[in-house]
Every structure is written in C-alpha cells, then in structure tokens.
mmCIF file of C-alpha atoms in Angstrom:
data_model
loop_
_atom_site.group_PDB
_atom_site.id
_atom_site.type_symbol
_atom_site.label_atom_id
_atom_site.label_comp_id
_atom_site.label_asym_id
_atom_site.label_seq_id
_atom_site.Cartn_x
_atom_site.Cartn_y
_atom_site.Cartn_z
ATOM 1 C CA UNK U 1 293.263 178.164 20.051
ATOM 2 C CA UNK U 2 289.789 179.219 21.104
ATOM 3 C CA UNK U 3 287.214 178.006 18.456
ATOM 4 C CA UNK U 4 284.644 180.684 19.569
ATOM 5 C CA UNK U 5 284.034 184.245 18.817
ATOM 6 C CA UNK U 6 284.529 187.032 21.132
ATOM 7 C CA UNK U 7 280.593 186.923 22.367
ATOM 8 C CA UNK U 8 280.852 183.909 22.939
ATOM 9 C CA UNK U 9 279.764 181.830 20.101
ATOM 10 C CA UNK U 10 280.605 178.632 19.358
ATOM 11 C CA UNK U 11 278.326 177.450 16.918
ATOM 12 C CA UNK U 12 275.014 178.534 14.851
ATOM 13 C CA UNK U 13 272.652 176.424 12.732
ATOM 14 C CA UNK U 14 269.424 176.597 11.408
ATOM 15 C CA UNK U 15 267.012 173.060 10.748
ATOM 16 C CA UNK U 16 264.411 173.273 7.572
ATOM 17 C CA UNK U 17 262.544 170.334 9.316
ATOM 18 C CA UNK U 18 262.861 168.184 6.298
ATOM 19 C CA UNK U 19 266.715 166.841 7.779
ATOM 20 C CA UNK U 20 268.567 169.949 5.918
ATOM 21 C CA UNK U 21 270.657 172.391 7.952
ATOM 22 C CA UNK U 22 272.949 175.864 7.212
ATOM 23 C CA UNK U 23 275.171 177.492 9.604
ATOM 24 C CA UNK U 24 274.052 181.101 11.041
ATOM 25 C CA UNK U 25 275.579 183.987 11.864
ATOM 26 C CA UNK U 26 275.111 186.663 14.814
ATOM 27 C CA UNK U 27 272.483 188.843 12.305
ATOM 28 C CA UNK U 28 270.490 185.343 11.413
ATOM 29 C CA UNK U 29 270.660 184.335 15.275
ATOM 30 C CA UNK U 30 269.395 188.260 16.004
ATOM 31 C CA UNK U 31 266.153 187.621 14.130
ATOM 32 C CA UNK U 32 262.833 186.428 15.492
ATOM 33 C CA UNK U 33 262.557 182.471 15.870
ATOM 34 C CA UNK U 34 261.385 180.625 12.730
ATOM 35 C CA UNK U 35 257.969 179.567 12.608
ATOM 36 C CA UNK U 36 257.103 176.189 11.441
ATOM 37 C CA UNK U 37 258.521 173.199 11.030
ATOM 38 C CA UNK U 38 261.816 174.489 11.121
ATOM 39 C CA UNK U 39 264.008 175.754 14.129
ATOM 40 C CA UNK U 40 267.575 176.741 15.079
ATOM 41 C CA UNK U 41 270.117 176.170 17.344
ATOM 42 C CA UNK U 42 272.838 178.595 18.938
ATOM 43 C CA UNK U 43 275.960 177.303 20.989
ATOM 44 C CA UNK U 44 277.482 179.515 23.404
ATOM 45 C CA UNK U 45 280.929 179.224 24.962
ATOM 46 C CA UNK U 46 280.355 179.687 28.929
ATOM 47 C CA UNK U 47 282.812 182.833 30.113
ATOM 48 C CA UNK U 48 284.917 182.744 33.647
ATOM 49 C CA UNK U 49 283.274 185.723 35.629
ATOM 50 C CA UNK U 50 281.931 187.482 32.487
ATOM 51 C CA UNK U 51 278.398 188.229 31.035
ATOM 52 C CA UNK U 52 276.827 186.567 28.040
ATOM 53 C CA UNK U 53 275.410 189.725 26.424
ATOM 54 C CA UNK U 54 273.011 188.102 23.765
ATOM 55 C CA UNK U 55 271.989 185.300 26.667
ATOM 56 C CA UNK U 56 271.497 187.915 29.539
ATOM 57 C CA UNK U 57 269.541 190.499 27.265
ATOM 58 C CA UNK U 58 268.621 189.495 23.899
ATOM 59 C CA UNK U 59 267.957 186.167 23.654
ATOM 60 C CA UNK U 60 264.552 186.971 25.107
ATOM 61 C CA UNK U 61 264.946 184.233 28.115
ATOM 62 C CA UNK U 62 263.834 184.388 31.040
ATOM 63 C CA UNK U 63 265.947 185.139 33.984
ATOM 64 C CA UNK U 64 266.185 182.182 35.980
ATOM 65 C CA UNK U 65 266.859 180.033 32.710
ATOM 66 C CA UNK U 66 269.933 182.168 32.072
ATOM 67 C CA UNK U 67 271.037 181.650 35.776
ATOM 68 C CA UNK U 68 270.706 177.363 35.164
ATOM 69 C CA UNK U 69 272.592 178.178 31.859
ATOM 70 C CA UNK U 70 275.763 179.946 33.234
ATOM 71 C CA UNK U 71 276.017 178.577 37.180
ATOM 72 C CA UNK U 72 279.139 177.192 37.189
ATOM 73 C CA UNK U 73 278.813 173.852 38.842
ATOM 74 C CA UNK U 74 276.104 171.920 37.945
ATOM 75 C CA UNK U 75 274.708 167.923 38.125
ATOM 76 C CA UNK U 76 272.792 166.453 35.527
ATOM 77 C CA UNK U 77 269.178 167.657 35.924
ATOM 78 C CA UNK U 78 265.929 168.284 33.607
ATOM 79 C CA UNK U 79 262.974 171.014 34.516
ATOM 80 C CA UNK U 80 259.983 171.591 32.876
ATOM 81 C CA UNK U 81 258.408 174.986 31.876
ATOM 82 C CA UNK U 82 255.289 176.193 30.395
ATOM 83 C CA UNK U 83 257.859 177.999 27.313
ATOM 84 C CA UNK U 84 260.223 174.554 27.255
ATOM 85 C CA UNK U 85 262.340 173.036 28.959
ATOM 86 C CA UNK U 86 265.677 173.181 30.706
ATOM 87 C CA UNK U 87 267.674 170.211 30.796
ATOM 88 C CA UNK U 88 271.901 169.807 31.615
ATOM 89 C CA UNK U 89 273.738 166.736 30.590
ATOM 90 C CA UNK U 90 277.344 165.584 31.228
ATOM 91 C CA UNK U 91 279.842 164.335 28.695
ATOM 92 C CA UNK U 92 282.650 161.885 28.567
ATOM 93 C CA UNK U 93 285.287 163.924 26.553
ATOM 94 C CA UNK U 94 287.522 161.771 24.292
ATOM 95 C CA UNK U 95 289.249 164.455 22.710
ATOM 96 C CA UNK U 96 293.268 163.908 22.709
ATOM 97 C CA UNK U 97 294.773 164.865 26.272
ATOM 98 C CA UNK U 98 291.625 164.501 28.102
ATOM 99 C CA UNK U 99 290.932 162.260 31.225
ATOM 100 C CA UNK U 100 288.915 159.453 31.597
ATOM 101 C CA UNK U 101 287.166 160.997 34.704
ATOM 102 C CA UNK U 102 286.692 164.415 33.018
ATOM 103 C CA UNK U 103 282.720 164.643 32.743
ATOM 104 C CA UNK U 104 281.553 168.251 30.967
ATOM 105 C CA UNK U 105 278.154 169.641 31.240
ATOM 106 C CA UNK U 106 276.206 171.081 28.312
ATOM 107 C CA UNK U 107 273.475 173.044 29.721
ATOM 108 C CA UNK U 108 270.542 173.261 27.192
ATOM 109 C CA UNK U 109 267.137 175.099 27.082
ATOM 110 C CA UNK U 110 264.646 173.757 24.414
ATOM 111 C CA UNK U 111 262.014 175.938 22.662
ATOM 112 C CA UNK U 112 259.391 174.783 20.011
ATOM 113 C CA UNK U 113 261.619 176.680 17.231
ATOM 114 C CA UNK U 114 264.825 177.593 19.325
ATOM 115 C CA UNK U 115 267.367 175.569 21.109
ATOM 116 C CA UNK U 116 270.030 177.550 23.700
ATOM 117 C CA UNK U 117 273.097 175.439 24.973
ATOM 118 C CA UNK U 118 276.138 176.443 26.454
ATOM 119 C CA UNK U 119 279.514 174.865 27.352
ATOM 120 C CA UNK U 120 282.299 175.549 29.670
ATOM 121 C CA UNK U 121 284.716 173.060 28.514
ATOM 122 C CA UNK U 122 284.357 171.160 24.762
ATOM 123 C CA UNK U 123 283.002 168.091 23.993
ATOM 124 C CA UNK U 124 283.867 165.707 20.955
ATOM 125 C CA UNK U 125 280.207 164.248 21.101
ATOM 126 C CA UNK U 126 278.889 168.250 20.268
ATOM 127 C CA UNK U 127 281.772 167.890 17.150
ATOM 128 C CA UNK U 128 280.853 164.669 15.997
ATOM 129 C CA UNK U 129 277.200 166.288 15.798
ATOM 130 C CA UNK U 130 278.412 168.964 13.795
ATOM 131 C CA UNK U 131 280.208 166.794 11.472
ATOM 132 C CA UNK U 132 276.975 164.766 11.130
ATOM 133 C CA UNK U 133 274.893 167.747 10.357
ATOM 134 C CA UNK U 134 277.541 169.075 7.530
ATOM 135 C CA UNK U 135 277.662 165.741 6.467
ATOM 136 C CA UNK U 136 273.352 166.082 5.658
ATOM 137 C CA UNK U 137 272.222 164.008 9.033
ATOM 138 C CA UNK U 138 270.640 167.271 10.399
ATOM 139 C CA UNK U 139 267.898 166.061 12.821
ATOM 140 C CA UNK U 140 264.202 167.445 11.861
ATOM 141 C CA UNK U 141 262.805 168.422 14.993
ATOM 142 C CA UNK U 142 264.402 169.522 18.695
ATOM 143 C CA UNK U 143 263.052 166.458 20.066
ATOM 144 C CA UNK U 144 265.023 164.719 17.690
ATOM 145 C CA UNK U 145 267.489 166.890 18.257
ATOM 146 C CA UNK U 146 268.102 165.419 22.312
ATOM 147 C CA UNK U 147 267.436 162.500 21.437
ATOM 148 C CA UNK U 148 270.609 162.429 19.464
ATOM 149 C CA UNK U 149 272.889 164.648 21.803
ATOM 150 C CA UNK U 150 271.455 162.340 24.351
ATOM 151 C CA UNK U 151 272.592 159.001 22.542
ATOM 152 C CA UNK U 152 276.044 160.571 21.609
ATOM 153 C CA UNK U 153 276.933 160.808 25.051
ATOM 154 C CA UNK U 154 276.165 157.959 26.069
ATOM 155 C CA UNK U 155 278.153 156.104 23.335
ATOM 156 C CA UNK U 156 281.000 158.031 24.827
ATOM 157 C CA UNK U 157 280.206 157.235 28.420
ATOM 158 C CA UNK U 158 280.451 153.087 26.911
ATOM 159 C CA UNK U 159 283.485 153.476 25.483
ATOM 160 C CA UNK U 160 285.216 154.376 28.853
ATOM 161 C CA UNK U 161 283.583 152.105 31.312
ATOM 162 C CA UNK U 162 283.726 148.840 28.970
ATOM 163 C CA UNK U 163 287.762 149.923 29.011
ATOM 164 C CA UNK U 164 287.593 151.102 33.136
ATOM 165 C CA UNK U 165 286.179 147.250 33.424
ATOM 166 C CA UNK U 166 288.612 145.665 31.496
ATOM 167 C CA UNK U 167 291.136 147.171 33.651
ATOM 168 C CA UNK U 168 289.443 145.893 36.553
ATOM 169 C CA UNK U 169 289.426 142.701 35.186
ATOM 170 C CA UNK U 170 293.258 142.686 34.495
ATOM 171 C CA UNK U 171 293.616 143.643 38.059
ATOM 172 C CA UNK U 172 292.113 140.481 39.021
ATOM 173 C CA UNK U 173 294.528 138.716 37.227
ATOM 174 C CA UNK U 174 297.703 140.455 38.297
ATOM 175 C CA UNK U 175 296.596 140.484 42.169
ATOM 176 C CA UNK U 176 298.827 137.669 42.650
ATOM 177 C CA UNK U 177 301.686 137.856 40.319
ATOM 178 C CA UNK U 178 302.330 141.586 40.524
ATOM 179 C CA UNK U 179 304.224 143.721 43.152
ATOM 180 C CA UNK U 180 302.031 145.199 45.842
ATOM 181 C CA UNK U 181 303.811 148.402 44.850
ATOM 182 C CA UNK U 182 303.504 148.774 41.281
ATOM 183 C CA UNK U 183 299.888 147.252 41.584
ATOM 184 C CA UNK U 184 298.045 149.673 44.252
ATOM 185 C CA UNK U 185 297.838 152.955 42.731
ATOM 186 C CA UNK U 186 296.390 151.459 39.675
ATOM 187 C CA UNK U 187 293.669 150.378 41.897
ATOM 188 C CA UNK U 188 292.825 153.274 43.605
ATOM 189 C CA UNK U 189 293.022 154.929 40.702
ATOM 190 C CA UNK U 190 290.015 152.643 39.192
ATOM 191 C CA UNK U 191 288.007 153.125 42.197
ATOM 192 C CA UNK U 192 288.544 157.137 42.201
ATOM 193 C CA UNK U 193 287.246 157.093 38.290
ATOM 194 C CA UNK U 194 284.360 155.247 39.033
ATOM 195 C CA UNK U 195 283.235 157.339 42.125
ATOM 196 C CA UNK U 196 283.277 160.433 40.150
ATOM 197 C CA UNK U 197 281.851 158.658 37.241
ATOM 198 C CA UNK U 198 279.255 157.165 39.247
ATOM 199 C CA UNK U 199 278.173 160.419 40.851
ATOM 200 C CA UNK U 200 277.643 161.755 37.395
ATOM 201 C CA UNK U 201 275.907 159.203 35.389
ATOM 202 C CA UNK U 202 273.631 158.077 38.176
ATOM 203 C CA UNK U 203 271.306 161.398 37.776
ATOM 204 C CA UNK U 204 271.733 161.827 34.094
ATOM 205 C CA UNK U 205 269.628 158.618 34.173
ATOM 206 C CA UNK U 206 266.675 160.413 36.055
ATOM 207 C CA UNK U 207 267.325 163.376 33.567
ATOM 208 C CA UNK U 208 266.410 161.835 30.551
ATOM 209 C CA UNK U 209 263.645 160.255 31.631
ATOM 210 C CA UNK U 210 261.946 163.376 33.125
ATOM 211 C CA UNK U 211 262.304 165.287 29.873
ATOM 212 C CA UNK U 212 261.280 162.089 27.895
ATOM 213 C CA UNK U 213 257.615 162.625 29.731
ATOM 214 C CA UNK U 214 257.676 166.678 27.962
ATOM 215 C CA UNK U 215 254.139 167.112 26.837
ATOM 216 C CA UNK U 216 255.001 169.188 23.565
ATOM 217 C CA UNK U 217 254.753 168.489 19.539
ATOM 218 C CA UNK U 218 258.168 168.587 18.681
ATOM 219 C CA UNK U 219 258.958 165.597 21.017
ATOM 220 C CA UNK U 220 257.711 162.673 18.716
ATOM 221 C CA UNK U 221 257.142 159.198 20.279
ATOM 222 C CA UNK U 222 260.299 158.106 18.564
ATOM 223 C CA UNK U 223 262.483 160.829 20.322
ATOM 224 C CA UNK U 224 260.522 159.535 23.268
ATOM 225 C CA UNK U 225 261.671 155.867 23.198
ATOM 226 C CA UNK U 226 264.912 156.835 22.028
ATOM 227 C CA UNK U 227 265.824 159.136 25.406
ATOM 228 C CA UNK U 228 264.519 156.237 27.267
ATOM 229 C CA UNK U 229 266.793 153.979 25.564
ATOM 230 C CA UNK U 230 269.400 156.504 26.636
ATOM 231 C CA UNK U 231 268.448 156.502 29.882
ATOM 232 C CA UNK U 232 268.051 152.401 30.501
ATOM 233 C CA UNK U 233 271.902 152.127 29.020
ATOM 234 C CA UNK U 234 272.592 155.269 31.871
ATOM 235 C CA UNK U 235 271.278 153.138 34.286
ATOM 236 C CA UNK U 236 273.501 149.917 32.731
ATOM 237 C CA UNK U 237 276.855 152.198 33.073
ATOM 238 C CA UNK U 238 275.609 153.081 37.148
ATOM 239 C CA UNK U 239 275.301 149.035 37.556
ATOM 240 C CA UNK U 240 278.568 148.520 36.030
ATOM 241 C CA UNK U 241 280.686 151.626 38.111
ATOM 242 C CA UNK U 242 279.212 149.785 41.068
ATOM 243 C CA UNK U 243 281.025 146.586 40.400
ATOM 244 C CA UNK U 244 284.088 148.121 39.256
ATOM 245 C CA UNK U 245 284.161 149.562 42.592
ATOM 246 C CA UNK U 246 283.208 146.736 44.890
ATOM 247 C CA UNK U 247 285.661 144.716 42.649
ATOM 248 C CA UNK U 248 288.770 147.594 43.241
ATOM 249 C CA UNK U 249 287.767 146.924 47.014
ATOM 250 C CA UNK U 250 287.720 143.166 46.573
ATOM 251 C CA UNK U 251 291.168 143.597 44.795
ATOM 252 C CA UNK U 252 292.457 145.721 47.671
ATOM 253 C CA UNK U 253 291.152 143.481 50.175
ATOM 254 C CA UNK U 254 293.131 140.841 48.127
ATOM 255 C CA UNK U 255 296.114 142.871 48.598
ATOM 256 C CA UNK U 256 296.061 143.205 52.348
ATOM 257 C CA UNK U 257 295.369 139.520 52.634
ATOM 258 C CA UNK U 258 298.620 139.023 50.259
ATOM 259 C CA UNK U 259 300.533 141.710 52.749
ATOM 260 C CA UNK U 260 299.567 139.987 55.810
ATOM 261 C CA UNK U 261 300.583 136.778 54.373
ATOM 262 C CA UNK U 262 304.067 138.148 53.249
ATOM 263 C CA UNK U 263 304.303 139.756 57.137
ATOM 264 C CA UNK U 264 303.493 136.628 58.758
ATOM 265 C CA UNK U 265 306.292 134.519 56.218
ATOM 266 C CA UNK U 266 308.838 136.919 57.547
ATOM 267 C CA UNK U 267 307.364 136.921 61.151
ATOM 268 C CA UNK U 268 307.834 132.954 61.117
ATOM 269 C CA UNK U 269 311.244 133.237 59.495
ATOM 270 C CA UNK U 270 312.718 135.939 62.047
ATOM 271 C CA UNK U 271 310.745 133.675 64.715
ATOM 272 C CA UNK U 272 312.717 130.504 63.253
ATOM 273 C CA UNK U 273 315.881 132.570 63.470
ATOM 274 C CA UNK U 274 315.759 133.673 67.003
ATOM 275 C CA UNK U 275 314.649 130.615 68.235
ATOM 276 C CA UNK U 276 318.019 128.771 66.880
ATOM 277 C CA UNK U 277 320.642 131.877 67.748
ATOM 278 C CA UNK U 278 319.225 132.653 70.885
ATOM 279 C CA UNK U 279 320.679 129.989 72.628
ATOM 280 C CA UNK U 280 323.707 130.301 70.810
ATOM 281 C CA UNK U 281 324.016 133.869 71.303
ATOM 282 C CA UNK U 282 323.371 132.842 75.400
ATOM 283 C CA UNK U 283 326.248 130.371 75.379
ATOM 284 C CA UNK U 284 328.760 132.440 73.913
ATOM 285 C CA UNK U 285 328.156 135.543 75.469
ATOM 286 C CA UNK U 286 328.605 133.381 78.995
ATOM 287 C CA UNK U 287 331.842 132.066 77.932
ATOM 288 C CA UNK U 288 332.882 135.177 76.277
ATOM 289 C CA UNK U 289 332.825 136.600 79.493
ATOM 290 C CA UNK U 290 336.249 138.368 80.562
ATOM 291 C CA UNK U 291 336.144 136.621 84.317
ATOM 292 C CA UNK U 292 337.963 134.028 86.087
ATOM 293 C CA UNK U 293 336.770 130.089 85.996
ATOM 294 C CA UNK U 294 335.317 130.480 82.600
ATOM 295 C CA UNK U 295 335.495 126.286 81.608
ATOM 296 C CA UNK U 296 337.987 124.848 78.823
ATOM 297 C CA UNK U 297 339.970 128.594 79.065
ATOM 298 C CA UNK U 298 343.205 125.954 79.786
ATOM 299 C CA UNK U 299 342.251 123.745 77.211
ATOM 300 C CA UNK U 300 343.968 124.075 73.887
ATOM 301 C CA UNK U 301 340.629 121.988 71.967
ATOM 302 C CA UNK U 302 338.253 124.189 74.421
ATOM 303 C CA UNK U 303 337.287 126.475 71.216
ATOM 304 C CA UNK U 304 336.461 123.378 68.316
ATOM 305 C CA UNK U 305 334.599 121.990 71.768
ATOM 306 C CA UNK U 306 332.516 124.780 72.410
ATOM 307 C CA UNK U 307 332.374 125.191 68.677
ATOM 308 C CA UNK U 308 331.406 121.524 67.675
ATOM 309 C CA UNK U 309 328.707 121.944 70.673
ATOM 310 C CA UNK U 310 327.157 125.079 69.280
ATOM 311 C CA UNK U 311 326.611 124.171 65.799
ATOM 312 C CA UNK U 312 325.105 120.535 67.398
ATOM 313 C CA UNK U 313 322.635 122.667 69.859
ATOM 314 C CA UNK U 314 321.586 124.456 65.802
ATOM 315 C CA UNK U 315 321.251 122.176 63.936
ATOM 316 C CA UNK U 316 318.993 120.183 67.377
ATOM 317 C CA UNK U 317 316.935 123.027 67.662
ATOM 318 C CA UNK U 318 316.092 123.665 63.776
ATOM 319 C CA UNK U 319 315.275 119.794 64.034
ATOM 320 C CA UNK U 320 312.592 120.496 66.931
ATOM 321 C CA UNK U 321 311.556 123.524 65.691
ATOM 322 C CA UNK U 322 310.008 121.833 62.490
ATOM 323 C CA UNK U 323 308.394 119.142 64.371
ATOM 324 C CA UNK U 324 306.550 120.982 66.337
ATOM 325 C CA UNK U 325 305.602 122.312 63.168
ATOM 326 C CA UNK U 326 304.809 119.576 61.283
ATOM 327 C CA UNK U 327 302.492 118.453 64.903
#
C-alpha cells in the first residue's frame, strides 16, 4: 500500500530549532520558508515518467536542482551552490523482503530554512528518523539534520557487511568439507554483493566529505566532524568489500585447486585401471579369437590355465604399478 499522497508526498515536518518538530501539510509546505532558527523539511515520493508539480513549479527551485532530484539513475554525489547544496546518498534497505545488495538513493537539496528530498524506492533509515523525531529527537538545524541521515545509513550499511564477512568467513571454513556444488553459488553470490556494494559506498565516501567542507551557518562544527565520521566508517566498509572479494576469489581459487585435485585422483585411478586390464583385455581378445591353432582349445584345463595366468599377470602388474609409485 503506497504510504504517499497522490502529489507525491511522503512526508512533511517543520523544526522550531530548539529539537521540537510537528508534521505539515500541503497548505503549511505552500507557505514561504520560515525565517530563523527554525526550518522544514518536505519528502517527496519520486514518480515513473510523471511530473512533480510542487517540485517542477512551486517549490521555487531552480531548474537544474529539480533535474539532479528526479534523474532516475544516480551515484552518490554532493554539489555546492551559492542557495545550498545538492547532495544524493544511497541506503542499505533492511525493511522485510528486501536484498542485501539493494542500495536506494535519497536525493536531497539543503536550504538555510528548507530541506527537499526525494525517494524512488523506501528506506527504513528515513522511518527510523521519523520515529525519532515523533519520539522528541528532532534535530535543530539542517546541518544536523545530514549529519544524522548521514550516520543512519551508514549504521545500516554495517549491519550488512559485518554479516556479508561473516559469510565469507564461513566459506573459508567449508572450502574443504563441503560439496563443490552446493558451495559455489554461495560464493559468487558474495562476490556479486560486494561488487555492487562496493561501487556504491566507495563515492558516498567522497560525498560526505565534500558537503562536510559547506561554508554556511547551519552546518555547525559538530555536524562537521560528525559527516566526517560518516565518511571515515564509508571508507572502512570500501576496505572491507575489498577483502570480501579478494577472499570469494581466494575461496574460488581454493575450489579449482580442490577440482583439479579430485580430476587428477580419478585420472590416476582410471590410469591404474587400464594399466592392469589392458593386458588382460589383449590376452583374451587373442585367444577369444574364432580361428584355427588358437593354444589349449584341445585341452580340457586350457580355460582355469588361461584363467589362473590372467589373474597372476593382475595381480603382477598392480604389484609394479605401485612401486614405481612408491620410487
């Protein structure tokens, strides 16, 4: 069930300044900006080939900003403006029924008294927020504000690649007891989640530190070292995909290295096999022949003969065959 109205909103609140917040609706959101300490905040639910009235005409935002706000595929990304400043961020979604891999973008344009984001897809960090806020943890300021979207996410992003590297670490540990078959697509499916993890959270880093260096009031030196600190445990999560994913290809070299060893064990075995029954198979064939002067054909012990011989000429070749081994 869609939890947005039919323009588009998601959700509306407004910030005193003093850590107090009350929801809005579209006439509040309609008014001029608040000026002072306080601001708002409007969330807008991105549309699939459809306008954003309010956004597109009047929200009073500037043409290009709109165009960052609804493109449809973006990367993480921050750009400065002389009004504010434009910054997109991806998600980790652990909402019920959602994948590990599934990064969402909230696209979000900061003004001294008015903060724009939109989603295409929800995000349970953005809920948690809410709850927070209802709950009396409104943040005072829009710097404040990022900082704490900022440091939601991220707490998300841990969550999944402390459990991605436990897996991997499993892995390590089953390489050698498990079946090839049941134990491959588990690794390539590590190593696809932290590719597309990894292409994610590797510019987010770069993000959140160019918006951390914003020259404006409302982003205190607190919000400052916060998005920093959001941005060195980015940077952590990059280091960490990239071992997951040189260890999935250690693991997988580990696996063709077990595969080669379980081809050359039945190699040697069929080797050991044709090495005793070809002879065998040479001496019987010759005097299985349907010809004349074939020898013992008169001789009613011929058969236990040939018979006695054959399993002799074995059991003598098996003998030689493992010492030449064991030389």
């Amino acid at each position: 069930m869609a939890d947005y109205d039919s323009e588009g909103l998601v959700t509306a609140w407004a910030f005193d300044g003093e850590g107090g917040a009350r929801r809005l609706g579209w006439d509040e959101i309609r008014r001029p900006a608040p000026v002072g300490p306080g601001f708002i905040w409007v969330h807008l639910q991105l549309f699939e080939n459809r306008q954003q009235p309010w956004l597109a005409g009047e929200s009073g935002v500037d043409t290009s900003i709109v165009e960052s706000l609804m493109a449809e595929e973006t990367r993480p990304r921050c750009a400065l403006f002389e009004a504010g400043a434009f910054l997109n961020l991806r998600g980790i979604n652990l909402m019920p029924y959602s994948l590990p891999d599934e990064m969402h973008s909230i696209r979000i344009w900061v003004e001294p008294n008015r903060i724009i984001s939109v989603r295409k897809r929800q995000l349970s960090a953005i809920a948690d927020f809410e709850d927070a806020m209802a709950r009396g943890r409104a943040p005072r300021t829009p710097g404040e504000f990022i900082a704490d979207i900022s440091m939601r996410l991220v707490e998300r992003m841990d969550t999944v690649i402390n459990a991605l590297s436990e897996e991997a670490d499993e892995l390590e540990d089953m390489v050698w007891r498990a079946t090839l078959a049941n134990l491959s697509p588990k690794v390539s499916e590590v190593r696809r989640v932290a590719i597309i993890l990894r292409r994610y959270i590797s510019p987010q880093r770069e993000a959140l530190n160019h918006f951390s260096l914003e020259d404006a009031a409302w982003l205190a030196e607190r919000d400052r070292h916060r998005l920093r600190e959001a941005a060195d445990r980015v940077t952590r999560f990059a280091e960490e995909l990239d071992s997951v994913r040189d260890r999935a290809a250690v693991i997988y070299d580990q696996m063709v290295e077990r595969r080669a060893e379980q081809m050359n064990r039945s190699m040697l075995i069929l080797a050991v096999v044709t090495v005793v029954f070809a002879p065998l198979t040479l001496l019987t064939g010759l005097l299985g022949m349907n010809v004349g002067g074939i020898p013992g054909a008169e001789d009613p012990s011929g058969f236990w003969t040939v018979t006695v011989f054959a399993v002799s000429l074995g059991v003598v070749l098996t003998v030689l065959f493992k010492w030449v081994r064991w030389i």
